[in-house]
Coordinates of C-alpha atoms in Angstrom, one line a residue:
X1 CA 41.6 -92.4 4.4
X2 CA 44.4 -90.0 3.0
X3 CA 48.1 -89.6 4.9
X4 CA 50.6 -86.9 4.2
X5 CA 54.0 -86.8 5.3
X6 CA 57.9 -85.5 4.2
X7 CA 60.3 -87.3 4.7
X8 CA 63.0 -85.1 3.1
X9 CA 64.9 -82.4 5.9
X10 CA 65.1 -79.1 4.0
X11 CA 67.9 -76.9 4.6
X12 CA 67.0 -73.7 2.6
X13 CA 68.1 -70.0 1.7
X14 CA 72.3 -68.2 1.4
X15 CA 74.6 -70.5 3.4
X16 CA 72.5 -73.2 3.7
X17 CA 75.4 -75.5 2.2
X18 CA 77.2 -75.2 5.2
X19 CA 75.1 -77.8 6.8
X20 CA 77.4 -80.5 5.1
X21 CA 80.2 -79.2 7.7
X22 CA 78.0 -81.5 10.2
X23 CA 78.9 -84.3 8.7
X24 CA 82.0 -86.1 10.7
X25 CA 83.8 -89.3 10.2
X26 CA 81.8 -91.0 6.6
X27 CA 82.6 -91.9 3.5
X28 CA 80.9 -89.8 1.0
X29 CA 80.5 -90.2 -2.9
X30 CA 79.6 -87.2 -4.2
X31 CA 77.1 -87.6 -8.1
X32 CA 77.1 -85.0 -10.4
X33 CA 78.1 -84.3 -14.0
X34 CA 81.7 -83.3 -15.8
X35 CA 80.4 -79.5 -15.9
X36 CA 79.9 -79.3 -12.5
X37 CA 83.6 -80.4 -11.8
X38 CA 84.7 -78.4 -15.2
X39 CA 83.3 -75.2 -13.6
X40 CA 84.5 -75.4 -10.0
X41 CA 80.9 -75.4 -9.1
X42 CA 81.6 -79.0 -6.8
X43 CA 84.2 -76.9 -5.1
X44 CA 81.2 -75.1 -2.9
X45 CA 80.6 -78.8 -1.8
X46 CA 83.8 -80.2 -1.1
X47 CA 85.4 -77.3 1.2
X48 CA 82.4 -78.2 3.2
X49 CA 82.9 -81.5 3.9
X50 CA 86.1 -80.9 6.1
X51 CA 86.4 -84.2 8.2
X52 CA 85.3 -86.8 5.9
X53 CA 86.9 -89.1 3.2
X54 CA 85.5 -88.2 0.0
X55 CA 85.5 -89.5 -3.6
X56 CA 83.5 -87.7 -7.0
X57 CA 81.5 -89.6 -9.7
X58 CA 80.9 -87.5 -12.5
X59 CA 79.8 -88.8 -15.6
X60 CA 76.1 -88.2 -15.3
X61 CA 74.8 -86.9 -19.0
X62 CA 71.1 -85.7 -19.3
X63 CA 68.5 -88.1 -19.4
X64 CA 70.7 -90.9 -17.5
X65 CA 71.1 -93.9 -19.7
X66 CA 70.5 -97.6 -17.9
X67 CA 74.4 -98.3 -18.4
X68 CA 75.2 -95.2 -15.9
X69 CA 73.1 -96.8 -13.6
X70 CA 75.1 -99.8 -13.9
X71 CA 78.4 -97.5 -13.5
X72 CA 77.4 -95.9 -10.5
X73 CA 76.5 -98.9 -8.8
X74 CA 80.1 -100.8 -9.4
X75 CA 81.6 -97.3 -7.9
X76 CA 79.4 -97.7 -4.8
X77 CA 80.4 -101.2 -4.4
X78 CA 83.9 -100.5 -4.7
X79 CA 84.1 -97.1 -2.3
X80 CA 81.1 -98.7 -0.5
X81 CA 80.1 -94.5 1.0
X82 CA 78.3 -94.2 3.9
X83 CA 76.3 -91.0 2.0
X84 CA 75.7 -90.1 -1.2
X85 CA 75.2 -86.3 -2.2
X86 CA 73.8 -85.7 -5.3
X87 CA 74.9 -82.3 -6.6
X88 CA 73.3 -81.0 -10.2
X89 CA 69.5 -80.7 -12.0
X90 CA 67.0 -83.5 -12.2
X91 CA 69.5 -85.9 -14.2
X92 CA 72.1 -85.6 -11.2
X93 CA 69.4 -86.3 -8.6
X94 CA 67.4 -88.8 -10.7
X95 CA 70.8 -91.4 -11.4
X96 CA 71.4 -91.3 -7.5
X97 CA 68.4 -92.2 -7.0
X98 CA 68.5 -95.0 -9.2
X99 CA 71.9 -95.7 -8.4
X100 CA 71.1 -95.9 -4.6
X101 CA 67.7 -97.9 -5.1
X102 CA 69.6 -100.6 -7.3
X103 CA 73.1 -100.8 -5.1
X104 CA 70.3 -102.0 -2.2
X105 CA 68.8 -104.8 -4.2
X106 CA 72.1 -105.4 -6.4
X107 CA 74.8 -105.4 -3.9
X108 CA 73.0 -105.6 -0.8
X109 CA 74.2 -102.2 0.7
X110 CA 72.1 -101.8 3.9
X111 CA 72.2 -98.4 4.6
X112 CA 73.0 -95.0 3.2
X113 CA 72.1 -91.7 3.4
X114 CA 71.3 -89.8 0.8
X115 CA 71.6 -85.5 0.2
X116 CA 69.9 -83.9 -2.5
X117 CA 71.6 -80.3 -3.7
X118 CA 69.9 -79.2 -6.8
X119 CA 71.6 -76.7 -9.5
X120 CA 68.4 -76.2 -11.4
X121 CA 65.2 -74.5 -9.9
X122 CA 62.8 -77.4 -11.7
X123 CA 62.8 -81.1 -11.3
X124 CA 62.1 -80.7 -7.2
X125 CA 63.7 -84.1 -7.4
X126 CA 65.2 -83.7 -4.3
X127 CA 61.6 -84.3 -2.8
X128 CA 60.0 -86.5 -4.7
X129 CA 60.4 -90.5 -4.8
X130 CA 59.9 -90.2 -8.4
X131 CA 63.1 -90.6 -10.7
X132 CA 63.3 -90.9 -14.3
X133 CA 65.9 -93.4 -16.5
X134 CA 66.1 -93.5 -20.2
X135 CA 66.3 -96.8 -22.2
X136 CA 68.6 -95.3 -25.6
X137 CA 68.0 -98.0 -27.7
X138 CA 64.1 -97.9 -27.3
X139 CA 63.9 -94.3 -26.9
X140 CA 61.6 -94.2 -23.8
X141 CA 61.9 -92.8 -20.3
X142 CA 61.1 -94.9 -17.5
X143 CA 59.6 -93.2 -14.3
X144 CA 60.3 -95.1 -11.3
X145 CA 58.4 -94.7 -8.0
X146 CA 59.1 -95.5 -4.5
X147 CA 59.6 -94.1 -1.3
X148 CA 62.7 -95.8 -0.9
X149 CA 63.9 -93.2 -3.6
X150 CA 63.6 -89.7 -1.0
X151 CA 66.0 -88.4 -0.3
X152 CA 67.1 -87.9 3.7
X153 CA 68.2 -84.2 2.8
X154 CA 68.2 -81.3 0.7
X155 CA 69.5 -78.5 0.8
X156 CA 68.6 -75.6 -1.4
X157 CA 71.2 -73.0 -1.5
X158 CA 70.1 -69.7 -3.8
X159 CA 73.8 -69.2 -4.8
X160 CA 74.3 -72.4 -6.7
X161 CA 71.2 -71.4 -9.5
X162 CA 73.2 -67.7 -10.0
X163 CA 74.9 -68.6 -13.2
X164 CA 72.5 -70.5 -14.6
X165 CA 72.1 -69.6 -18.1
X166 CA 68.9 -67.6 -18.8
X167 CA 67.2 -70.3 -21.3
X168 CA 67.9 -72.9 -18.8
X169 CA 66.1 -70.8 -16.1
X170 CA 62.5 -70.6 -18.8
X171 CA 62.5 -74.6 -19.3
X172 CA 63.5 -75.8 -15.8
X173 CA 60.3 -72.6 -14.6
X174 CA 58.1 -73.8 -16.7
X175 CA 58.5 -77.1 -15.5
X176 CA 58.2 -75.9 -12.2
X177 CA 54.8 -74.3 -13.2
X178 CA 53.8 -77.6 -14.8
X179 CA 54.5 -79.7 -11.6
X180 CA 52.4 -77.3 -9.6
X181 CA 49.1 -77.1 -12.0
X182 CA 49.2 -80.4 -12.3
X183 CA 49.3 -81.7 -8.8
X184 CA 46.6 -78.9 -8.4
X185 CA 44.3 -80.9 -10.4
X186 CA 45.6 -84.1 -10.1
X187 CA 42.2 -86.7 -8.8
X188 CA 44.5 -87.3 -6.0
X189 CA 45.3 -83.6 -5.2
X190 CA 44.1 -82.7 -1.3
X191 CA 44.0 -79.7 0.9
X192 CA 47.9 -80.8 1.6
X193 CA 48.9 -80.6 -1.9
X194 CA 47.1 -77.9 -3.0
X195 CA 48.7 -75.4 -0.3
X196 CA 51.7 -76.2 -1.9
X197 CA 50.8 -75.9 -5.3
X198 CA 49.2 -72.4 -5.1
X199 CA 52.2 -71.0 -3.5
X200 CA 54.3 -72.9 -6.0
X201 CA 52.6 -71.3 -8.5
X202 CA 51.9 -68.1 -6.9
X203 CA 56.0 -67.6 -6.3
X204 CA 56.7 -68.4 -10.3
X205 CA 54.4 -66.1 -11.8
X206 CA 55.8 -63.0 -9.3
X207 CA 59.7 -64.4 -9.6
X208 CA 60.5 -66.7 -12.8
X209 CA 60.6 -63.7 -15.5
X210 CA 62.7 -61.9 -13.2
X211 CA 65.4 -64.5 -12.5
X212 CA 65.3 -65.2 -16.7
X213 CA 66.2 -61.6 -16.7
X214 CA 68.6 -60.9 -14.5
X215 CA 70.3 -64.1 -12.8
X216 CA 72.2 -62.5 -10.4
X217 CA 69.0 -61.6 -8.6
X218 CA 69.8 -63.8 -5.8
X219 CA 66.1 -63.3 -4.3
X220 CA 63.8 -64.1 -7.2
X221 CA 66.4 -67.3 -7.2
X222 CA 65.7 -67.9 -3.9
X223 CA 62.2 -68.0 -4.4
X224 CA 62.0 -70.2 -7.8
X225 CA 64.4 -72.2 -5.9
X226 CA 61.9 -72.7 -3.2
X227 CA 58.8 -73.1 -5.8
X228 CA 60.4 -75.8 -6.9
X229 CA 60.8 -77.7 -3.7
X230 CA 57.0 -76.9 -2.8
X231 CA 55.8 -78.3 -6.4
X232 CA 58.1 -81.2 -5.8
X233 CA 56.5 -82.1 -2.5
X234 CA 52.9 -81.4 -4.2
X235 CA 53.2 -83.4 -6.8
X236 CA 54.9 -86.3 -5.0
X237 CA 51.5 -86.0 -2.8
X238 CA 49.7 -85.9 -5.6
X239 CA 50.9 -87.0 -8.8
X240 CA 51.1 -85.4 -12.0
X241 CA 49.1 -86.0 -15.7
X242 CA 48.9 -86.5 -19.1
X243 CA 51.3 -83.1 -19.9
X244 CA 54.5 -85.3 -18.3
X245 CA 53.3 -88.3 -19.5
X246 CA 53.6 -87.0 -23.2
X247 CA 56.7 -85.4 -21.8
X248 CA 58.0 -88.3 -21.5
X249 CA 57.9 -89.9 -24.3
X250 CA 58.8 -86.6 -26.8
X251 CA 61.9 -86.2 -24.7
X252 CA 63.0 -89.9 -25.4
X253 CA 62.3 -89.8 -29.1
X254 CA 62.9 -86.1 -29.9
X255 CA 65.5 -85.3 -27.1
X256 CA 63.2 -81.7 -26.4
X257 CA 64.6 -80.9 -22.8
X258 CA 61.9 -82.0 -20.1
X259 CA 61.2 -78.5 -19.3
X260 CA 60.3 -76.7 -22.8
X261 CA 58.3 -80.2 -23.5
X262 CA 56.4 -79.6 -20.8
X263 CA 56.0 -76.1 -21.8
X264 CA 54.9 -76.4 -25.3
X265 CA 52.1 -79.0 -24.0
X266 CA 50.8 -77.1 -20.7
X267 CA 48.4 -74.6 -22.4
X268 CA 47.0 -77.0 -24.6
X269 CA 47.0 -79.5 -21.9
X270 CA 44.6 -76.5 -19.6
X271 CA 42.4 -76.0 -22.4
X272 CA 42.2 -80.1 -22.8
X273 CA 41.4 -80.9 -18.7
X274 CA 38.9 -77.8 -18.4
X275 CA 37.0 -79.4 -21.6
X276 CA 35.6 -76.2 -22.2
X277 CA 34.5 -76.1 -25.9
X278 CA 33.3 -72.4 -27.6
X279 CA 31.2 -70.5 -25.8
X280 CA 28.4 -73.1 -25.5
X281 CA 26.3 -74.0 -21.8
X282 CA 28.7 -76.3 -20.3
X283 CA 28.3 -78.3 -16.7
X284 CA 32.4 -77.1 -15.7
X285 CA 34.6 -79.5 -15.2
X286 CA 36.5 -79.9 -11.5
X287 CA 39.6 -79.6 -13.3
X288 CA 38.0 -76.3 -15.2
X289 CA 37.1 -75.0 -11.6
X290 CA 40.2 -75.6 -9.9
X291 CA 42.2 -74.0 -12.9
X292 CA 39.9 -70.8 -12.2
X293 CA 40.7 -70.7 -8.9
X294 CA 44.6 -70.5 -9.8
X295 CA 43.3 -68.0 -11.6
X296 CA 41.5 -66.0 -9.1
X297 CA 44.7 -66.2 -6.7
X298 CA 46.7 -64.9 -9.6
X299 CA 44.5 -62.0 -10.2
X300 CA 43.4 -63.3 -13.5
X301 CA 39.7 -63.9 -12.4
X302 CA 36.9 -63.5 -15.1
X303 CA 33.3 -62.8 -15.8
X304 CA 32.6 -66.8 -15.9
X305 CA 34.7 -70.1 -15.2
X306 CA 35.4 -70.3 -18.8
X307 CA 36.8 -66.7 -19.2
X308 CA 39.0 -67.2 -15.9
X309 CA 40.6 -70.3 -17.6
X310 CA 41.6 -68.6 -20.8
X311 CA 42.9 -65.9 -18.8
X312 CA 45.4 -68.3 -16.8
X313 CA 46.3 -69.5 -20.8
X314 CA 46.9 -66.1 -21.7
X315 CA 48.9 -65.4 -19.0
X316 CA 51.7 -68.8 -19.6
X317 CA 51.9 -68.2 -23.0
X318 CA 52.5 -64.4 -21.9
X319 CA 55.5 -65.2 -20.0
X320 CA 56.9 -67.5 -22.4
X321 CA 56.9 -64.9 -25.2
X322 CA 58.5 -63.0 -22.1
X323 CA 61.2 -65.5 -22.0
X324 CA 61.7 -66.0 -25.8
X325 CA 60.4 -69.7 -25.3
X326 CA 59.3 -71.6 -28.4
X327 CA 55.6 -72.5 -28.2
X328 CA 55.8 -75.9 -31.0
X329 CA 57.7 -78.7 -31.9
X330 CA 58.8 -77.5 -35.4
X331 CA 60.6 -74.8 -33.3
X332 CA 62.4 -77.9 -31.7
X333 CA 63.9 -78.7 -35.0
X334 CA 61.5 -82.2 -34.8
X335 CA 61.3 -83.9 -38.4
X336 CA 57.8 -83.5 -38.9
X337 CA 57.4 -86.7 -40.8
X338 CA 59.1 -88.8 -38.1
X339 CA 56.7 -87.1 -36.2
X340 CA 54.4 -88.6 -38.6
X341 CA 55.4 -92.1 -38.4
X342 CA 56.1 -92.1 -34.4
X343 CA 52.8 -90.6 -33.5
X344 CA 50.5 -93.4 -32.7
X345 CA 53.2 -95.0 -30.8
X346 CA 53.6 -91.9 -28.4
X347 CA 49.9 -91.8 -28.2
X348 CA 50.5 -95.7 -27.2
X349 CA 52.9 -95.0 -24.4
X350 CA 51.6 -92.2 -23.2
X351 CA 48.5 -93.7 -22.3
X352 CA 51.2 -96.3 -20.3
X353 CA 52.9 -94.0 -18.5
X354 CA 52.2 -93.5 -14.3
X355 CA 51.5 -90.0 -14.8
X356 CA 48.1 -90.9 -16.9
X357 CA 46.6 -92.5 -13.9
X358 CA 45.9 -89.1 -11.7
X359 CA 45.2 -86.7 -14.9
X360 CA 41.6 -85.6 -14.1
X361 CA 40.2 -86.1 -17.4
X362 CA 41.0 -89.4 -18.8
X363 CA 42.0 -89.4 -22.2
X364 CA 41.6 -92.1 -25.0
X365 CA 44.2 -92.3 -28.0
X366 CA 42.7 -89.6 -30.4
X367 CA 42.6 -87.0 -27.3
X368 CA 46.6 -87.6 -27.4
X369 CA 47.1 -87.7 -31.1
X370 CA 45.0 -84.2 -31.2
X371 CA 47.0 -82.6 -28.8
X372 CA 50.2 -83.7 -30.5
X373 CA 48.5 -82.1 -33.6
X374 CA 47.8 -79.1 -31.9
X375 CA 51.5 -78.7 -31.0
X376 CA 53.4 -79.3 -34.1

């Protein structure tokens, strides 16, 4: 027996921050990072909150370190909010997450609601009870996962992704793309998370080179915005794979941003699930099948299974030559001989990591170590 079910109320499309002007008589702490208060971009989110006491903790840096955690939770305890908003990308969402899950157990704060606002069209962190926290000194990301972690709102609002910066828009896509594919063959995936996944994915392909080109095209925002929630809510049905799980860990040791991680790794990671090998008489994998379906919605449908698949390749490596994206981690600037050194571990931890469980091929250590060859 399977069960599906959102928990998260999504306010979406222009103006839908004014929903925040329905909030009356709370205390609200409001998470993001020093640009966001640097820019004037929390100002959209504080002239809405007209009848509420308010106070702004913004010291969030990428990849939130454990000892943010540990600040966040002494600034709850001593405002003690009623509602957190979390305003920024996946790092923003991710510590108030954390933040929020840890105050509950820490400090024993019964209740609060929590508001999701993303900047970024990628993480779709403002869905998922997923959340990810960095251990420095060991140089690993830790997932953490728990419904306790969903937000009660988000609210997607097209105009806050306008000035995103154009190589921001191709990592935070492409990880939008990657959520998507993965869910889609995730051996969890279901007829609930696949409808969101193909129209995740579908929406990317027609919109994401278009908002890299031109930013201030609030619709194709509005739509990579949205493909982001709907691969958020896909894969928090249905999980992810082995192209987060080594993510993961080269974002900890190599600080790669999530995104073009997940971006180097997805074409090799297709080509890896589908298990299709020369031209040789193969049984097809499910994961091979399901990839040519994405395929045959895209328009990229071939003579065979196999031909469909490398058509769907062709395509994401397509737009990210489209979008000036490098395609290795030498581009990356990653000391190959660290590399070196470092790879059996990452092969290690991979293997570890949640996201493993639900790939639909399981791999062993030398399917890892050849894909990180296969990307240098």
């Amino acid at each position: 027996m399977q069960s599906f079910e959102i928990k998260t109320k999504i306010e979406f499309g222009q103006g839908s921050l004014e929903y925040l002007k329905k909030i009356n008589d709370k205390r609200v702490l409001v998470v993001t990072d020093p640009f966001m208060v640097k820019s004037g971009a929390i100002d959209k989110i504080t002239e809405n909150l007209i009848n509420v006491e308010y106070t702004v903790f913004s010291e969030i840096v990428p990849d939130p370190p454990i000892e943010l955690i540990v600040k966040g939770i002494a600034e709850i305890n001593k405002f003690k909010p009623d509602i957190l908003i979390a305003l920024g990308g996946g790092s923003a969402i991710d510590a108030t997450k954390a933040i929020m899950d840890f105050s509950k157990k820490i400090i024993h704060i019964e209740s609060l609601e929590f508001i999701a606002i993303p900047t970024t069209s990628g993480t779709g962190s403002e869905v998922t009870s997923f959340a990810v926290i960095t251990d420095k000194q060991k140089g690993i990301k830790y997932p953490l996962v728990s419904n306790d972690l969903l937000p009660n709102v988000a609210i997607l609002d097209p105009s806050l992704v306008q000035t995103v910066p154009d190589f921001i828009t191709a990592d935070t896509g492409m990880d939008v793309l990657t959520h998507a594919l993965e869910a889609y063959v995730s051996n969890k995936a279901s007829d609930f998370s696949d409808a969101l996944a193909e129209k995740a994915i579908r929406l990317v392909f027609e919109n994401l080179v278009k908002a890299y080109k031109n930013g201030s095209d609030l619709k194709a925002r509005e739509k990579m915005h949205n493909a982001s929630c709907l691969a958020g809510l896909a894969f928090n049905e249905a999980s992810l794979g082995i192209n987060h799980s080594i993510a993961h860990i080269l974002g900890g040791k190599f600080h790669i941003p999530h995104g073009r991680a997940n971006s180097i790794l997805l074409p090799y990671i297709i080509e890896y699930n589908s298990n299709i090998i020369g031209y040789s008489s193969v049984e097809y994998t499910r994961a091979a099948k399901k990839y040519a379906e994405i395929a045959k919605i895209l328009g990229l449908e071939g003579s065979s299974i196999r031909i469909s698949v490398r058509n769907l390749v062709n395509a994401i490596k397509k737009m990210q030559k489209a979008m000036n994206m490098v395609i290795a981690l030498k581009e990356c600037k990653v000391d190959m001989i660290e590399l070196e050194k470092l790879k059996n571990e990452i092969a290690e931890v991979a293997l570890k990591d949640a996201c493993t469980i639900t790939n639909p091929r399981v791999p062993t250590k030398g399917d890892i170590l050849e894909i990180l060859e296969e990307i240098k």
